[in-house]
C-alpha cells in the first residue's frame, strides 16, 4: 500500500482500482505515512500559512429536500430565519476587523434571495471591502444567475457535488435533483471564471469505497480550486436520522488523498470534522488541509443553521474564538494569516 502512496505523491494520480484498494485497506500505519506526504506537499506550496474564511449563514430557507440535510424543505421542525442586509454587513464589519479577508455567503436555496437581491448584496460588500474575496455557497443556479453574480463581483463559488455516482446521488436527493445538473452548474461556474469548489460527505448513507474513488477521480478531472469535504452526521428530523455518521479516520484519509491529487487545492478542515471530534480541525490540518472557516453569523441564529445534530458553533468554530484557534494552530507549527488566500497552482 505504501508504494501506492509513493506513486500518488509522485504522479498525483492513481487508477480507480488503486484508489479503491487504498481506501479498503486504510489503517493507522498507512494514515501516518499518507499524512506525512500530504503535509509536505501543503508546506511546499503554502508554507505554514492557514487561511481563514468568515462564514455568514444568511438564510436557512431551502427549496430542496436533500435527505441528509436538517434544513431540507420538509423539515417542519426547523426554525427558519433570514438575515437582513444590515445584519450581513455587520458580520462583514466584525469579520474585517478581526482579520478576515474572505467572506462566504452561505445559505439554503432560498427564492427570496433572487438575483437582484444577491447581486445588490455582492456589490455593496465588494464596494465596502475591496481587499476581500467574496465566496457564494447558495446552491445550484442557472447559467445566467451565475453570470450575474460574477459580473456583480463575486470571486468564488462553493457547490458540493455530494457524490459522483448517479445512482448514489438519487438515493441522497429528492427526485427532481440530478447529478448531471449539478455537474453542469459546476462547469458553468468554471467557464464564467469563478474559483470553484466541489466536494462530498464521507460516510454518507449507501456510500461504498468505489463511490469514494469515483469522487476522487471526478475531483481530479474537474480540477477545482477548492474542495470541501466532511463526515456525514445524521440529523434527527431527516430520513437519515438513524444512519451512522462518517468517521474521523476516513475523512482525514480523504483529505490527505485530495491534497496529493491536487497539490495546490484550497482544502478546509470543516465544521463537520470539528463536530465529530474536538480535535478534528487540527487533525484535518495535520492531514493536509489549509483552510478554516469560522462562523461569523450572529450568535442568535447559529443554532438554527442546523444541517446535522450537535453542529459545533462554539469555541474555535466561532469567529470570536479566533485567538484560541490561532494558539491551537501555533501548537501544530502553523499560522493563521490575514490574507485573501487565493489559489496557488501547485503543479
Ligand atoms: N452531515 C454532514 N454534512 C452535511 N451537509 C448537509 N447535511 C449534512 C449532514 N447531515 C453538507 C452537504 C452540503 C453542505 C452545505 O453541508 O455536503 O453541501
Short mmCIF file of N, CA, C and O in Angstrom, two decimals, residues 262-347:
data_model
loop_
_atom_site.label_atom_id
_atom_site.label_comp_id
_atom_site.label_asym_id
_atom_site.label_seq_id
_atom_site.Cartn_x
_atom_site.Cartn_y
_atom_site.Cartn_z
N UNK A 262 -4.43 16.92 -5.90
CA UNK A 262 -4.42 18.31 -6.37
C UNK A 262 -3.57 19.13 -5.41
O UNK A 262 -4.10 19.75 -4.48
N UNK A 263 -2.26 19.17 -5.62
CA UNK A 263 -1.35 19.77 -4.64
C UNK A 263 -1.72 21.18 -4.18
O UNK A 263 -1.61 21.50 -3.01
N UNK A 264 -2.20 22.02 -5.09
CA UNK A 264 -2.45 23.42 -4.72
C UNK A 264 -3.85 23.70 -4.21
O UNK A 264 -4.20 24.85 -3.96
N UNK A 265 -4.66 22.68 -4.06
CA UNK A 265 -6.08 22.91 -3.75
C UNK A 265 -6.25 23.60 -2.38
O UNK A 265 -5.48 23.38 -1.46
N UNK A 266 -7.26 24.48 -2.31
CA UNK A 266 -7.64 25.10 -1.04
C UNK A 266 -8.60 24.13 -0.36
O UNK A 266 -9.68 23.83 -0.89
N UNK A 267 -8.17 23.62 0.78
CA UNK A 267 -8.85 22.46 1.37
C UNK A 267 -9.21 22.75 2.83
O UNK A 267 -8.33 22.74 3.70
N UNK A 268 -10.48 23.02 3.12
CA UNK A 268 -10.82 23.34 4.51
C UNK A 268 -10.92 22.11 5.41
O UNK A 268 -11.32 21.03 4.98
N UNK A 269 -10.51 22.35 6.64
CA UNK A 269 -10.79 21.40 7.71
C UNK A 269 -12.14 21.87 8.25
O UNK A 269 -12.22 22.91 8.88
N UNK A 270 -13.21 21.14 7.96
CA UNK A 270 -14.56 21.69 8.06
C UNK A 270 -15.18 21.60 9.46
O UNK A 270 -14.70 20.87 10.32
N UNK A 271 -16.27 22.33 9.62
CA UNK A 271 -17.03 22.32 10.86
C UNK A 271 -17.49 20.90 11.21
O UNK A 271 -17.46 20.50 12.38
N UNK A 272 -17.91 20.14 10.21
CA UNK A 272 -18.39 18.79 10.48
C UNK A 272 -17.28 17.94 11.10
O UNK A 272 -17.52 17.13 12.01
N UNK A 273 -16.07 18.16 10.65
CA UNK A 273 -14.92 17.42 11.19
C UNK A 273 -14.68 17.84 12.65
O UNK A 273 -14.40 17.00 13.52
N UNK A 274 -14.81 19.14 12.92
CA UNK A 274 -14.68 19.65 14.28
C UNK A 274 -15.83 19.21 15.17
O UNK A 274 -15.72 19.24 16.39
N UNK A 275 -16.94 18.81 14.55
CA UNK A 275 -18.11 18.38 15.32
C UNK A 275 -17.98 16.92 15.76
O UNK A 275 -18.34 16.59 16.88
N UNK A 276 -17.47 16.05 14.89
CA UNK A 276 -17.37 14.64 15.32
C UNK A 276 -16.20 14.39 16.25
O UNK A 276 -16.17 13.38 16.94
N UNK A 277 -15.23 15.31 16.28
CA UNK A 277 -14.12 15.14 17.21
C UNK A 277 -13.61 16.50 17.65
O UNK A 277 -13.37 17.36 16.80
N UNK A 278 -13.43 16.70 18.94
CA UNK A 278 -12.98 18.02 19.40
C UNK A 278 -11.63 18.44 18.81
O UNK A 278 -11.37 19.63 18.67
N UNK A 279 -10.83 17.47 18.44
CA UNK A 279 -9.53 17.81 17.83
C UNK A 279 -9.59 17.76 16.30
O UNK A 279 -8.58 17.90 15.62
N UNK A 280 -10.79 17.57 15.76
CA UNK A 280 -10.96 17.35 14.32
C UNK A 280 -10.30 18.40 13.44
O UNK A 280 -9.66 18.07 12.45
N UNK A 281 -10.52 19.66 13.81
CA UNK A 281 -9.98 20.75 12.98
C UNK A 281 -8.45 20.68 12.87
O UNK A 281 -7.89 20.81 11.79
N UNK A 282 -7.78 20.48 14.01
CA UNK A 282 -6.31 20.41 14.00
C UNK A 282 -5.87 19.16 13.23
O UNK A 282 -4.92 19.21 12.44
N UNK A 283 -6.56 18.05 13.47
CA UNK A 283 -6.19 16.82 12.78
C UNK A 283 -6.35 16.97 11.27
O UNK A 283 -5.56 16.41 10.49
N UNK A 284 -7.36 17.72 10.85
CA UNK A 284 -7.57 17.97 9.43
C UNK A 284 -6.37 18.69 8.83
O UNK A 284 -5.89 18.35 7.74
N UNK A 285 -5.87 19.69 9.55
CA UNK A 285 -4.68 20.43 9.07
C UNK A 285 -3.48 19.48 9.01
O UNK A 285 -2.71 19.51 8.05
N UNK A 286 -3.39 18.60 10.00
CA UNK A 286 -2.27 17.65 10.04
C UNK A 286 -2.41 16.52 9.01
O UNK A 286 -1.52 15.69 8.86
N UNK A 287 -3.55 16.51 8.31
CA UNK A 287 -3.72 15.55 7.22
C UNK A 287 -3.60 16.24 5.86
O UNK A 287 -3.78 15.62 4.82
N UNK A 288 -3.32 17.58 5.88
CA UNK A 288 -3.11 18.26 4.60
C UNK A 288 -4.04 19.42 4.29
O UNK A 288 -3.88 20.10 3.28
N UNK A 289 -5.04 19.67 5.15
CA UNK A 289 -5.94 20.80 4.91
C UNK A 289 -5.20 22.11 5.18
O UNK A 289 -4.20 22.13 5.90
N UNK A 290 -5.69 23.22 4.56
CA UNK A 290 -5.01 24.51 4.77
C UNK A 290 -5.97 25.69 4.92
O UNK A 290 -5.55 26.83 4.79
N UNK A 291 -7.23 25.38 5.19
CA UNK A 291 -8.23 26.45 5.33
C UNK A 291 -9.12 26.12 6.52
O UNK A 291 -9.43 24.95 6.77
N UNK A 292 -9.53 27.18 7.25
CA UNK A 292 -10.51 27.00 8.33
C UNK A 292 -11.59 28.06 8.14
O UNK A 292 -11.29 29.20 7.78
N UNK A 293 -12.82 27.67 8.37
CA UNK A 293 -13.94 28.58 8.12
C UNK A 293 -14.76 28.85 9.38
O UNK A 293 -15.82 28.28 9.56
N UNK A 294 -14.27 29.75 10.23
CA UNK A 294 -15.03 30.04 11.44
C UNK A 294 -16.36 30.74 11.14
O UNK A 294 -16.51 31.40 10.11
N UNK A 295 -17.29 30.58 12.06
CA UNK A 295 -18.64 31.10 11.87
C UNK A 295 -18.72 32.57 12.28
O UNK A 295 -18.42 32.93 13.41
N UNK A 296 -19.16 33.40 11.32
CA UNK A 296 -19.30 34.84 11.59
C UNK A 296 -20.76 35.24 11.74
O UNK A 296 -21.07 36.42 11.89
N UNK A 297 -21.68 34.28 11.65
CA UNK A 297 -23.10 34.61 11.73
C UNK A 297 -23.42 35.16 13.12
O UNK A 297 -22.73 34.83 14.09
N UNK A 298 -24.48 35.98 13.25
CA UNK A 298 -24.86 36.47 14.57
C UNK A 298 -25.16 35.28 15.49
O UNK A 298 -25.84 34.34 15.07
N UNK A 299 -24.64 35.30 16.71
CA UNK A 299 -24.81 34.16 17.61
C UNK A 299 -26.27 33.67 17.75
O UNK A 299 -26.50 32.48 17.85
N UNK A 300 -27.24 34.58 17.67
CA UNK A 300 -28.66 34.19 17.87
C UNK A 300 -29.15 33.21 16.80
O UNK A 300 -30.08 32.45 17.04
N UNK A 301 -28.59 33.26 15.60
CA UNK A 301 -29.13 32.39 14.54
C UNK A 301 -28.31 31.12 14.35
O UNK A 301 -28.72 30.21 13.64
N UNK A 302 -27.16 31.06 15.00
CA UNK A 302 -26.24 29.95 14.71
C UNK A 302 -26.84 28.58 14.91
O UNK A 302 -26.64 27.68 14.11
N UNK A 303 -27.59 28.43 16.00
CA UNK A 303 -28.11 27.07 16.22
C UNK A 303 -29.27 26.73 15.31
O UNK A 303 -29.69 25.58 15.22
N UNK A 304 -29.76 27.72 14.57
CA UNK A 304 -30.84 27.44 13.62
C UNK A 304 -30.30 26.90 12.29
O UNK A 304 -31.03 26.33 11.50
N UNK A 305 -29.02 27.16 12.01
CA UNK A 305 -28.45 26.66 10.77
C UNK A 305 -27.94 25.25 11.02
O UNK A 305 -26.76 24.95 10.95
N UNK A 306 -28.91 24.38 11.33
CA UNK A 306 -28.55 23.05 11.80
C UNK A 306 -28.65 22.03 10.66
O UNK A 306 -29.69 21.45 10.43
N UNK A 307 -27.53 21.83 9.96
CA UNK A 307 -27.53 20.86 8.86
C UNK A 307 -27.52 19.44 9.41
O UNK A 307 -28.01 18.51 8.80
N UNK A 308 -26.91 19.30 10.63
CA UNK A 308 -26.81 17.99 11.28
C UNK A 308 -26.79 18.22 12.78
O UNK A 308 -26.60 19.35 13.23
N UNK A 309 -26.98 17.14 13.55
CA UNK A 309 -27.10 17.28 15.00
C UNK A 309 -25.78 17.73 15.64
O UNK A 309 -24.70 17.36 15.18
N UNK A 310 -25.91 18.49 16.72
CA UNK A 310 -24.76 18.95 17.53
C UNK A 310 -23.76 19.80 16.77
O UNK A 310 -22.60 19.87 17.15
N UNK A 311 -24.21 20.40 15.66
CA UNK A 311 -23.27 21.19 14.85
C UNK A 311 -22.56 22.21 15.74
O UNK A 311 -23.16 23.00 16.43
N UNK A 312 -21.24 22.13 15.67
CA UNK A 312 -20.41 22.93 16.54
C UNK A 312 -20.43 24.40 16.10
O UNK A 312 -20.24 24.70 14.93
N UNK A 313 -20.71 25.31 17.02
CA UNK A 313 -20.64 26.72 16.66
C UNK A 313 -20.06 27.53 17.81
O UNK A 313 -20.22 28.71 17.92
N UNK A 314 -19.39 26.85 18.70
CA UNK A 314 -18.78 27.48 19.87
C UNK A 314 -17.26 27.43 19.74
O UNK A 314 -16.72 26.78 18.85
N UNK A 315 -16.60 28.08 20.68
CA UNK A 315 -15.13 27.99 20.77
C UNK A 315 -14.44 28.31 19.47
O UNK A 315 -14.72 29.33 18.85
N UNK A 316 -13.56 27.43 19.05
CA UNK A 316 -12.75 27.70 17.87
C UNK A 316 -13.55 27.68 16.57
O UNK A 316 -13.05 28.08 15.52
N UNK A 317 -14.78 27.18 16.62
CA UNK A 317 -15.63 27.21 15.43
C UNK A 317 -16.16 28.62 15.20
O UNK A 317 -16.60 28.96 14.12
N UNK A 318 -16.19 29.41 16.26
CA UNK A 318 -16.78 30.74 16.17
C UNK A 318 -15.70 31.77 15.92
O UNK A 318 -14.57 31.63 16.38
N UNK A 319 -16.07 32.83 15.19
CA UNK A 319 -15.08 33.86 14.88
C UNK A 319 -14.52 34.46 16.18
O UNK A 319 -13.35 34.80 16.25
N UNK A 320 -15.38 34.54 17.22
CA UNK A 320 -14.89 35.12 18.49
C UNK A 320 -13.80 34.26 19.11
O UNK A 320 -13.05 34.71 19.97
N UNK A 321 -13.73 33.00 18.69
CA UNK A 321 -12.72 32.10 19.24
C UNK A 321 -11.42 32.13 18.46
O UNK A 321 -10.58 31.24 18.60
N UNK A 322 -11.25 33.18 17.64
CA UNK A 322 -10.10 33.24 16.74
C UNK A 322 -8.76 33.18 17.48
O UNK A 322 -7.82 32.55 17.00
N UNK A 323 -8.71 33.83 18.65
CA UNK A 323 -7.45 33.83 19.40
C UNK A 323 -7.07 32.40 19.81
O UNK A 323 -5.92 31.98 19.70
N UNK A 324 -8.09 31.65 20.27
CA UNK A 324 -7.83 30.25 20.64
C UNK A 324 -7.42 29.43 19.42
O UNK A 324 -6.54 28.57 19.50
N UNK A 325 -8.08 29.72 18.32
CA UNK A 325 -7.76 28.99 17.09
C UNK A 325 -6.30 29.27 16.69
O UNK A 325 -5.57 28.36 16.30
N UNK A 326 -5.91 30.54 16.81
CA UNK A 326 -4.52 30.90 16.47
C UNK A 326 -3.54 30.11 17.34
O UNK A 326 -2.54 29.58 16.84
N UNK A 327 -3.87 30.01 18.63
CA UNK A 327 -2.98 29.26 19.54
C UNK A 327 -2.92 27.80 19.14
O UNK A 327 -1.85 27.19 19.13
N UNK A 328 -4.07 27.23 18.82
CA UNK A 328 -4.04 25.79 18.52
C UNK A 328 -3.31 25.52 17.20
O UNK A 328 -2.68 24.48 17.03
N UNK A 329 -3.36 26.48 16.28
CA UNK A 329 -2.61 26.33 15.03
C UNK A 329 -1.11 26.47 15.29
O UNK A 329 -0.29 25.75 14.73
N UNK A 330 -0.78 27.43 16.16
CA UNK A 330 0.61 27.64 16.58
C UNK A 330 1.24 26.35 17.09
O UNK A 330 2.37 26.01 16.73
N UNK A 331 0.46 25.65 17.92
CA UNK A 331 0.95 24.42 18.55
C UNK A 331 1.32 23.36 17.53
O UNK A 331 2.13 22.49 17.80
N UNK A 332 0.67 23.41 16.35
CA UNK A 332 0.99 22.40 15.34
C UNK A 332 1.86 22.98 14.22
O UNK A 332 1.91 22.45 13.11
N UNK A 333 2.53 24.10 14.54
CA UNK A 333 3.51 24.65 13.60
C UNK A 333 2.90 25.41 12.43
O UNK A 333 3.54 25.57 11.39
N UNK A 334 1.67 25.88 12.58
CA UNK A 334 1.03 26.64 11.50
C UNK A 334 0.66 28.02 12.00
O UNK A 334 0.64 28.27 13.19
N UNK A 335 0.37 28.93 11.05
CA UNK A 335 -0.08 30.25 11.48
C UNK A 335 -1.21 30.75 10.60
O UNK A 335 -1.22 30.56 9.38
N UNK A 336 -2.15 31.39 11.29
CA UNK A 336 -3.29 31.96 10.59
C UNK A 336 -2.88 33.31 10.02
O UNK A 336 -2.30 34.12 10.73
N UNK A 337 -3.15 33.53 8.73
CA UNK A 337 -2.69 34.77 8.11
C UNK A 337 -3.86 35.66 7.71
O UNK A 337 -4.96 35.19 7.46
N UNK A 338 -3.59 36.97 7.69
CA UNK A 338 -4.57 37.94 7.21
C UNK A 338 -4.35 38.07 5.71
O UNK A 338 -3.42 38.75 5.26
N UNK A 339 -5.16 37.37 4.94
CA UNK A 339 -4.89 37.26 3.50
C UNK A 339 -6.15 36.76 2.80
O UNK A 339 -6.92 36.00 3.40
N UNK A 340 -6.37 37.17 1.57
CA UNK A 340 -7.50 36.62 0.80
C UNK A 340 -7.34 35.12 0.62
O UNK A 340 -8.31 34.39 0.47
N UNK A 341 -6.10 34.67 0.57
CA UNK A 341 -5.87 33.23 0.42
C UNK A 341 -6.35 32.67 -0.89
O UNK A 341 -7.14 31.74 -0.93
N UNK A 342 -5.85 33.26 -1.98
CA UNK A 342 -6.24 32.74 -3.29
C UNK A 342 -5.49 31.46 -3.63
O UNK A 342 -4.47 31.14 -3.02
N UNK A 343 -6.01 30.77 -4.60
CA UNK A 343 -5.44 29.51 -5.07
C UNK A 343 -4.04 29.70 -5.64
O UNK A 343 -3.77 30.68 -6.34
N UNK A 344 -3.13 28.80 -5.30
CA UNK A 344 -1.80 28.80 -5.90
C UNK A 344 -1.68 27.52 -6.72
O UNK A 344 -1.91 26.42 -6.20
N UNK A 345 -1.34 27.67 -7.99
CA UNK A 345 -1.22 26.49 -8.83
C UNK A 345 0.03 25.71 -8.43
O UNK A 345 1.15 26.18 -8.60
N UNK A 346 -0.20 24.53 -7.85
CA UNK A 346 0.92 23.79 -7.29
C UNK A 346 1.51 22.74 -8.21
O UNK A 346 2.35 21.95 -7.79
N UNK A 347 1.08 22.74 -9.46
CA UNK A 347 1.53 21.64 -10.34
C UNK A 347 2.94 21.88 -10.86
O UNK A 347 3.45 22.97 -10.82
#
